Coordinates of C-alpha atoms and ligand atoms in Angstrom, one line a residue:
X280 CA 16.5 -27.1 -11.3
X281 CA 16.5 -29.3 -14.5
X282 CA 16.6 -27.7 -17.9
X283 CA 12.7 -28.5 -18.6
X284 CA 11.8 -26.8 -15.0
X285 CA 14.3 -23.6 -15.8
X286 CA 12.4 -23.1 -19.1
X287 CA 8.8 -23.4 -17.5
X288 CA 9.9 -21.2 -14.7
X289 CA 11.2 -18.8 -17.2
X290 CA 8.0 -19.0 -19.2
X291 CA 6.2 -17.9 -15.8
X292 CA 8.0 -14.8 -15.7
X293 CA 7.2 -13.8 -19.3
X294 CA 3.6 -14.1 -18.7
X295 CA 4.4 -12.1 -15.1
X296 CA 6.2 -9.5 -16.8
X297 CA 3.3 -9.0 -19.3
X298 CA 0.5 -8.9 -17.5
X299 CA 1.9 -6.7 -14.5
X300 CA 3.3 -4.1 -16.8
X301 CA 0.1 -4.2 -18.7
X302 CA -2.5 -3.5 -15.7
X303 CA 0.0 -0.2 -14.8
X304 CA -1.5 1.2 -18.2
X305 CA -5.0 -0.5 -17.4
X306 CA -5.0 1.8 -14.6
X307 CA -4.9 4.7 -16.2
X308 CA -7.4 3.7 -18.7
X309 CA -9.6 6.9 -19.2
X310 CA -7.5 9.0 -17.8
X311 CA -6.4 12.2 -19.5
X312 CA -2.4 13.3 -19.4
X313 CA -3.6 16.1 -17.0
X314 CA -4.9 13.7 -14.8
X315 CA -1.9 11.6 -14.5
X316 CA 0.1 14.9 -13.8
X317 CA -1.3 16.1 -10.5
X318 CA 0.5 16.3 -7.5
X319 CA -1.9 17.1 -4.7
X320 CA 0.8 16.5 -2.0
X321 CA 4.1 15.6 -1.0
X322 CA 3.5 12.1 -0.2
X323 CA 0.8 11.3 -3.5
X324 CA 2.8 11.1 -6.9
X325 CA 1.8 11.6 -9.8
X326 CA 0.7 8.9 -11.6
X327 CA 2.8 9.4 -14.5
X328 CA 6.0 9.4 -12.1
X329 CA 4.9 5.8 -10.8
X330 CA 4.6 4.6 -14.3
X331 CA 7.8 5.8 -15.3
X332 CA 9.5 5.0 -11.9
X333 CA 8.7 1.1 -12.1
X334 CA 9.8 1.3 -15.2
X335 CA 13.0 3.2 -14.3
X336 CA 13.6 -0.1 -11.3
X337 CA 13.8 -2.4 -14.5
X338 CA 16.5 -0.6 -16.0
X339 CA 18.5 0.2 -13.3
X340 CA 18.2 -2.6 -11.3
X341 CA 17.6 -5.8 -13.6
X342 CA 19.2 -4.7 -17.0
X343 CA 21.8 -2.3 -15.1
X344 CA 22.9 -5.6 -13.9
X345 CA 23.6 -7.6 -17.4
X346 CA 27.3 -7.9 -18.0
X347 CA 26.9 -5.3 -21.5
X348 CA 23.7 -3.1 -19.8
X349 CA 22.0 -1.5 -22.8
X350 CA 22.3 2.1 -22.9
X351 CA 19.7 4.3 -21.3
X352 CA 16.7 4.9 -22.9
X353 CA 17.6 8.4 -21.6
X354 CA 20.0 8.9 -19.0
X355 CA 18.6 12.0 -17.7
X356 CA 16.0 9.4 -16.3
X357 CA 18.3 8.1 -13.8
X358 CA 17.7 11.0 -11.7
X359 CA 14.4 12.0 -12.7
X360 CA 12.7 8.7 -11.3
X361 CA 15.1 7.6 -8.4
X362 CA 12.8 7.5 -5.3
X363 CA 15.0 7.3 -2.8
X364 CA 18.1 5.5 -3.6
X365 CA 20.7 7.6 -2.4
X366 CA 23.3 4.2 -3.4
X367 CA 22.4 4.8 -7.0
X368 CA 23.1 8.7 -6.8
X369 CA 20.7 11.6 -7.3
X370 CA 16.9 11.9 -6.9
X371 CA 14.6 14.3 -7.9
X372 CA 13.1 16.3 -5.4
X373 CA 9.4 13.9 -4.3
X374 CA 7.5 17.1 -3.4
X375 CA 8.1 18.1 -7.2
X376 CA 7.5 15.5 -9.0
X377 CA 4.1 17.5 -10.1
X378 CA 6.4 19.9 -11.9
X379 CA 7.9 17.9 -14.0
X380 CA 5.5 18.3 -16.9
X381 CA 8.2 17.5 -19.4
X382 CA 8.9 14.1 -20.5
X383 CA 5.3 13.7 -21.3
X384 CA 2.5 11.5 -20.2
X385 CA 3.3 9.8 -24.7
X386 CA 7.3 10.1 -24.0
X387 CA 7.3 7.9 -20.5
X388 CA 4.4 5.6 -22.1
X389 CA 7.3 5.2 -25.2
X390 CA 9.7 4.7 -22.0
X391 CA 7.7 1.9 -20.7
X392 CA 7.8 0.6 -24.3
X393 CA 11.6 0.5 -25.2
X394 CA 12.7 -0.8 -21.6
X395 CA 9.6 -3.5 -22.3
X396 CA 11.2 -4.9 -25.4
X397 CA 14.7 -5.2 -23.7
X398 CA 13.3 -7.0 -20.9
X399 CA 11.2 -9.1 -23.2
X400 CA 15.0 -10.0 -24.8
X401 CA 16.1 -10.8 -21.5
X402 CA 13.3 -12.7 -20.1
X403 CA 13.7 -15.1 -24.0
X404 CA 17.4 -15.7 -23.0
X405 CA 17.4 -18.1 -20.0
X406 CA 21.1 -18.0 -19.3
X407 CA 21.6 -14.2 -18.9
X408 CA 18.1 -14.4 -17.2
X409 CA 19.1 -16.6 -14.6
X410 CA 21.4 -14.7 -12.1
X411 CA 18.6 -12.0 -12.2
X412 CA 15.2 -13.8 -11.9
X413 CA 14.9 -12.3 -8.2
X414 CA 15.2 -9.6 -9.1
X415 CA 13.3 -9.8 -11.8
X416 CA 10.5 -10.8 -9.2
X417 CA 11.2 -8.0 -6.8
X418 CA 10.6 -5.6 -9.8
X419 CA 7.3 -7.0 -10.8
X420 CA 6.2 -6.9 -7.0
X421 CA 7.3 -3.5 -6.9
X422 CA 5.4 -2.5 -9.5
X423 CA 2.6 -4.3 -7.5
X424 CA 3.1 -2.3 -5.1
X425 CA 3.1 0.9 -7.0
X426 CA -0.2 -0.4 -8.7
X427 CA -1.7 0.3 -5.2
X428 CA -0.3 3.6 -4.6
X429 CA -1.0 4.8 -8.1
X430 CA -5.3 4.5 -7.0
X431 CA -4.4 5.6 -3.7
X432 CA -2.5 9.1 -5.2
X433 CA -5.2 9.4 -7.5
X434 CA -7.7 9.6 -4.9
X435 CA -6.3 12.1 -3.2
X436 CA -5.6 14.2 -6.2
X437 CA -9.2 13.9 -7.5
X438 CA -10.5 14.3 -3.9
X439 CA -8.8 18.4 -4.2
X440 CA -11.0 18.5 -7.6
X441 CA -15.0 20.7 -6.6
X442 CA -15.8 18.7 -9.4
X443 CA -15.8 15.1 -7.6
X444 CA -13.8 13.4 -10.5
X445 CA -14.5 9.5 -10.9
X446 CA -11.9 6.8 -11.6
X447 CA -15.0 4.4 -12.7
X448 CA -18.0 3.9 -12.0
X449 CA -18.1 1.4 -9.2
X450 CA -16.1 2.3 -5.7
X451 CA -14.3 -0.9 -4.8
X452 CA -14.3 1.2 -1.6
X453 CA -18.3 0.5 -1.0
X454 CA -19.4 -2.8 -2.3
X455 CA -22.6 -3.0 -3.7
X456 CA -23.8 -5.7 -0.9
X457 CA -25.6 -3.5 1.6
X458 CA -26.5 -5.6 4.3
X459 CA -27.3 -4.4 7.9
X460 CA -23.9 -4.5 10.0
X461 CA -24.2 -7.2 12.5
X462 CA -22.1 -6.0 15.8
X463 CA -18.8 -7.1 16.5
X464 CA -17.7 -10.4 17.4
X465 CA -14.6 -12.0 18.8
X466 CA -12.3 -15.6 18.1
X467 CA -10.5 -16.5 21.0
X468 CA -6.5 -17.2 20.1
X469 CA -5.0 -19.3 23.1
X470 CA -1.5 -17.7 22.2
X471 CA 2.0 -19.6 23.4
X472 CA 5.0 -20.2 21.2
X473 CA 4.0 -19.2 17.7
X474 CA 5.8 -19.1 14.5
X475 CA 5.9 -15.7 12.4
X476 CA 7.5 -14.5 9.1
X477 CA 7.7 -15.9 5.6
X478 CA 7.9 -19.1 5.3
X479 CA 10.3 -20.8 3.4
X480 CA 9.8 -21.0 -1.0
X481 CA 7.5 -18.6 -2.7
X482 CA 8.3 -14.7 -3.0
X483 CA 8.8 -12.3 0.3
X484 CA 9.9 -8.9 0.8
X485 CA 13.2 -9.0 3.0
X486 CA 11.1 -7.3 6.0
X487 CA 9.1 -10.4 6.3
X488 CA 11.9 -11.9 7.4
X489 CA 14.0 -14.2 9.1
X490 CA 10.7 -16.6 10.2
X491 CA 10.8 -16.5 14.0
X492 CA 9.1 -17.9 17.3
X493 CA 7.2 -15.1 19.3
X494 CA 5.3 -15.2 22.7
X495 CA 1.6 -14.5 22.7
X496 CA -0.5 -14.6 25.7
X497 CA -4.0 -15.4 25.4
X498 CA -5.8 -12.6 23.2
X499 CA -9.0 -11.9 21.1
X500 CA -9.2 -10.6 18.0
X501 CA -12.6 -9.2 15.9
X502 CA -14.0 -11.2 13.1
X503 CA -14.9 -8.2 10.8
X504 CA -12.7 -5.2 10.3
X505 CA -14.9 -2.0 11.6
X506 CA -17.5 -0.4 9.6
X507 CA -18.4 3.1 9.0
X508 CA -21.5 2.9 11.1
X509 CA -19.1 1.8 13.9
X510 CA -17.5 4.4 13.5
X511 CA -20.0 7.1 13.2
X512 CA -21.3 6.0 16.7
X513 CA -17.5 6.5 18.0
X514 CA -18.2 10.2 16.0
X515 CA -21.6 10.6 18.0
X516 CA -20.3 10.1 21.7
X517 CA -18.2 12.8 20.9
X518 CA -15.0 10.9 20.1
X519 CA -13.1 13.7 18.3
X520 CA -13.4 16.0 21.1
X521 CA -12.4 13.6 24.0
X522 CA -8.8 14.2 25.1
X523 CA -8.6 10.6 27.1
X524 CA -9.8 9.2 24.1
X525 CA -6.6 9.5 22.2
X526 CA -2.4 9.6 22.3
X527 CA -1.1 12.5 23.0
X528 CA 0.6 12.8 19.4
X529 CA -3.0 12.2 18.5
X530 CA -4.3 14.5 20.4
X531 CA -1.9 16.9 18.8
X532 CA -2.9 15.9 15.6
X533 CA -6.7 16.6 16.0
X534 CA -6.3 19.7 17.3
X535 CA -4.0 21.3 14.8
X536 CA -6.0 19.1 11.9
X537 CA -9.4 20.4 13.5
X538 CA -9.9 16.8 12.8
X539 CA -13.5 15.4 13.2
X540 CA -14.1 12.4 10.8
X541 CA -12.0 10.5 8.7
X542 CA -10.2 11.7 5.6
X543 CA -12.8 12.1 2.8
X544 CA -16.0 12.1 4.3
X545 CA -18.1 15.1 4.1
X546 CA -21.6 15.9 5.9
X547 CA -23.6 18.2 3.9
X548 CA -27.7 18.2 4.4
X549 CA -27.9 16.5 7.3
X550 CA -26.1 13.2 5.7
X551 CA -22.6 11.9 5.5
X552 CA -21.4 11.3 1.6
X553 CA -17.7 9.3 1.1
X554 CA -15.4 11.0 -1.9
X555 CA -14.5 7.7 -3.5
X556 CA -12.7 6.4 -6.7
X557 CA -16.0 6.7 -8.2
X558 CA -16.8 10.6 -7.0
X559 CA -19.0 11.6 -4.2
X560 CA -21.2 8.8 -3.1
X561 CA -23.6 8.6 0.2
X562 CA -22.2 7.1 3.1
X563 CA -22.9 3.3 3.2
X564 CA -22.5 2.1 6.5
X565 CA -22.2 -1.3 6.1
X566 CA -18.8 -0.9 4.3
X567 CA -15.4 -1.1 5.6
X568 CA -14.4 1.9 7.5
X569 CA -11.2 3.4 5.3
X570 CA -8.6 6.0 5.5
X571 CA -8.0 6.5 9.0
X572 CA -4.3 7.3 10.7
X573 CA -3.4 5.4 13.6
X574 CA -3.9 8.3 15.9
X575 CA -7.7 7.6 15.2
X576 CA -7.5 3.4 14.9
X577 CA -6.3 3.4 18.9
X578 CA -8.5 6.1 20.0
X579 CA -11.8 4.0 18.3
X580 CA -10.3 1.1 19.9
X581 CA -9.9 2.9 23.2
X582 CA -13.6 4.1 22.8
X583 CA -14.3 0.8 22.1
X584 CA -13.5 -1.1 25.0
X585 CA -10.5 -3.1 23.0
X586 CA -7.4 -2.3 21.4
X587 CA -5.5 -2.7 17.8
X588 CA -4.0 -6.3 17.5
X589 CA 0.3 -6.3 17.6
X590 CA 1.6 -7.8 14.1
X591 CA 2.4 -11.4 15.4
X592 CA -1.1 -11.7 16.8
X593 CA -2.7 -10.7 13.9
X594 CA -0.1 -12.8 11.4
X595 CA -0.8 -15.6 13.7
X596 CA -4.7 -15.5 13.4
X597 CA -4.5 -15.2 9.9
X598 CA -2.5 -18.3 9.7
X599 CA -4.6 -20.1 11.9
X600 CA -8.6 -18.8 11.5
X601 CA -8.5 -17.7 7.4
X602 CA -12.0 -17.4 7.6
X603 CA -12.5 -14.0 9.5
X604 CA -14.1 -11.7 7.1
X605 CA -12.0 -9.3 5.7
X606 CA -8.5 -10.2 6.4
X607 CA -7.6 -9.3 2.9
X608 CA -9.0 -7.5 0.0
X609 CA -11.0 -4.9 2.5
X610 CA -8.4 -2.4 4.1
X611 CA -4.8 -2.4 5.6
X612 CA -5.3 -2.9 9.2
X613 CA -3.3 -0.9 11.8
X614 CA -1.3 -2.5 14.5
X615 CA 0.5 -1.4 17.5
X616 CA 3.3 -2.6 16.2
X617 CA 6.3 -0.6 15.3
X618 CA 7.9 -0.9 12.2
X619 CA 11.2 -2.7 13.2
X620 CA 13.5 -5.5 12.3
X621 CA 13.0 -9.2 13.2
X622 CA 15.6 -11.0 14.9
X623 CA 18.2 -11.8 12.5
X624 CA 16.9 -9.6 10.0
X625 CA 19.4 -8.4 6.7
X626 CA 18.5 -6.4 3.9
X627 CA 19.4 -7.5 0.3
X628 CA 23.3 -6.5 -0.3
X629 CA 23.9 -3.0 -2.8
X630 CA 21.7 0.0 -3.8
X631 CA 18.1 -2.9 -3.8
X632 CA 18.8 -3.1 0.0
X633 CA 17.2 0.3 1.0
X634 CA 14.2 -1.2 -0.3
X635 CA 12.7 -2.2 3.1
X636 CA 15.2 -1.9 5.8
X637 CA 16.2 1.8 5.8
X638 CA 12.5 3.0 6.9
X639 CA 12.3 1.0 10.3
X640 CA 12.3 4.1 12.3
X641 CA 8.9 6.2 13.3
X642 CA 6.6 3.6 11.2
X643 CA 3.9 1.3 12.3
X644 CA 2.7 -1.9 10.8
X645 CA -0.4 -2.6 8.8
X646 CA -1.6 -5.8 7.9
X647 CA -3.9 -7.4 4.9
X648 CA -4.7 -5.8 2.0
X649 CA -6.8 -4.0 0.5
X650 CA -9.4 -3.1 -2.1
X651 CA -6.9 -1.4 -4.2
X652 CA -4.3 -4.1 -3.9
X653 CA -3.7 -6.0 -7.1
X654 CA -4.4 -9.8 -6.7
X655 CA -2.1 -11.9 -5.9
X656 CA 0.0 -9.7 -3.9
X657 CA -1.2 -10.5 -0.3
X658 CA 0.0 -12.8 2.0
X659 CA -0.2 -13.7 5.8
X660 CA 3.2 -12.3 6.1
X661 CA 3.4 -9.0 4.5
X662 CA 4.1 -5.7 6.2
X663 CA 3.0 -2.8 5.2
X664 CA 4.5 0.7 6.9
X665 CA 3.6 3.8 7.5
X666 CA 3.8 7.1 9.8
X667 CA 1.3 7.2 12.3
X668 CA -0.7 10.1 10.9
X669 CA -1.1 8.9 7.4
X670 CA -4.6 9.0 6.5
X671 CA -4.2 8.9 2.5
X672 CA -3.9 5.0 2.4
X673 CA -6.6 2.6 2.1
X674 CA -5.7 1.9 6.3
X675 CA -8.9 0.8 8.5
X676 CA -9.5 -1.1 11.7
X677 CA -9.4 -4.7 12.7
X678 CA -10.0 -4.4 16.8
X679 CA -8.6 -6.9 19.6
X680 CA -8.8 -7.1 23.4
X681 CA -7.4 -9.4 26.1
X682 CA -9.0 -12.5 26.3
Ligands
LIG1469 FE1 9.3 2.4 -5.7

């Protein structure tokens, strides 16, 4: 890269670094310190953690990694906000991260601030920026990433509140458009030798990785994701209480969950409402069914007649048909896909290499995006993980079947 190019590039990752960082604290615009302080589970952080964990990836990772690192803003931190990087040492434990009322919502806000400015003096000096630009990248990604989760936490906090708490006023959950769901239809995929993974140039996680050629026979897959009113149908034939509906961990999982509709709806007065990120709103069933596990994905599918897509098939329809409705920006769709290396696959080298690679064991893949995810952080190659059971994410259901 010439000298002109270098600076441009450079340039680019000011204006990343500034306007990532600044839609964190756009989030919690409106939001009082006692909101951003709940912990209603394990698995949902609070959102003040996320905010100060991001920030907390820049230090360690990116300035930790200058020749002369600047001190710590406070090294007590270190600990504090370490996920789960066991190659950088200590963590705090996740399921109390709601305890930790002290440093305060202002003191990891002045956090942000000070590790801000010493990025700000890296990102002006080219050479000492240049040997860390990836990861400069991965840390603004991350914080893309942690973006979605911090809406996705939230809901589930405010969802524990009698009080229906709103985010805003509009549920990117339900768009306004309520137009009558037409029924399902399918494109028809010939299959054969097909390419998956990142391509080469442009960012990718190291999961999305090495590109490879897969085998698909001939297969079908749905040209909407399905709705609620899909699903309520699926609700009305009984499907919660039909055994050879479901896996047998799902089966499981309904019976100990009592479980008989997704995660957040409610039926009160003979009509379905939806807790979304802007409170308590009637069902519309037009919209995107959300926040089911995986459990409840393959038994719908079962119901159904079809079947969830596997990640190539659905990576390769993306690539190949953009235009089905709702590949992106809608909801994560499940796969049948576990969670697992490709062939050829290797993490990043030191403590950044648990990133990915470390949780390809009892996970299955989602693919998209969805409404919570910020833009420009989707692509045809992105895999998403998590347990079968999870319900809390913003997961619904694209179908597929045999062709
Ligand atoms: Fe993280």
């Amino acid at each position: 890269m010439n000298t002109q190019a270098r600076q441009s590039a450079n340039t680019g990752l000011a204006f990343g670094y500034a306007q990532t960082r600044a839609y964190s604290f756009e989030l919690i615009r409106g939001l009082s310190a006692e909101d951003c302080q709940l912990q209603s589970m394990p698995d949902a952080s609070p959102l003040k953690w996320h905010l100060a964990h991001t920030t907390w990836f820049f230090e360690t990772f990116v300035l930790g990694a200058l020749p002369s690192p600047p001190d710590p803003v406070d090294p007590r931190y270190r600990v504090l906000f370490n996920s789960y990087y066991v190659g950088i040492g200590e963590r705090h434990l996740r399921a109390e991260r709601g305890l930790l009322s002290r440093p305060s919502l202002e003191e990891i806000l002045h956090y942000r601030k000070q590790v801000d400015h010493q990025m700000q003096e890296l990102l002006a000096h080219p050479a000492q920026l240049a040997p860390l630009t990836e990861l400069v990248t991965l840390g603004l990604q991350h914080e893309q990433q942690h973006q979605e989760l911090m809406l996705t936490d939230l809901k589930h906090h405010f969802s524990c509140n009698p009080l229906h708490p709103a985010w805003r006023d509009r549920a990117p959950e339900q768009p306004d458009e309520r137009a009558a769901t037409q029924p399902v239809t399918f494109r028809t995929f010939a299959g054969g030798l097909c390419d998956i993974g990142a391509p080469a140039g442009g960012f990718s996680y190291d999961n999305e990785g090495p590109r490879h050629r897969v085998w698909l026979e001939p297969f079908q897959l749905a040209e909407r994701n399905v709705s609620n009113g899909d699903f309520l149908a699926f609700i009305a034939d009984g499907g919660y209480q039909r055994p050879e509906l479901w896996l047998s961990d799902g089966w499981d999982w309904v019976c100990q969950d009592h479980a008989a509709c997704p995660l957040y709806w409610q039926h009160a007065d003979q009509q379905w409402q939806l807790f979304t990120l802007a409170g308590l709103q009637p069902l519309n069933h037009a919209a995107p069914l959300c926040h089911v596990n995986l459990y409840e994905a393959d038994a719908f599918a079962r119901w159904s007649g079809g079947r969830l897509p596997t990640e190539a098939e659905w990576e390769h329809a993306a690539q190949n048909a953009p235009d089905l409705a709702g590949l992106f920006g809608q909801v994560w769709q499940w796969t049948n896909s576990a969670y697992l290396p490709y062939p050829g696959y290797q993490p990043a080298s030191g403590a950044v290499g648990e990133y990915n690679g470390k949780f390809m064991i009892n996970q299955m893949v989602l693919r998209g995006s969805s409404c919570a995810t910020p833009a420009g952080h989707s692509r045809n190659s992105y895999r998403n993980f998590f347990p079968a059971a999870a319900q809390w994410q913003f997961s619904g259901i694209r179908l597929a079947r045999d062709s």
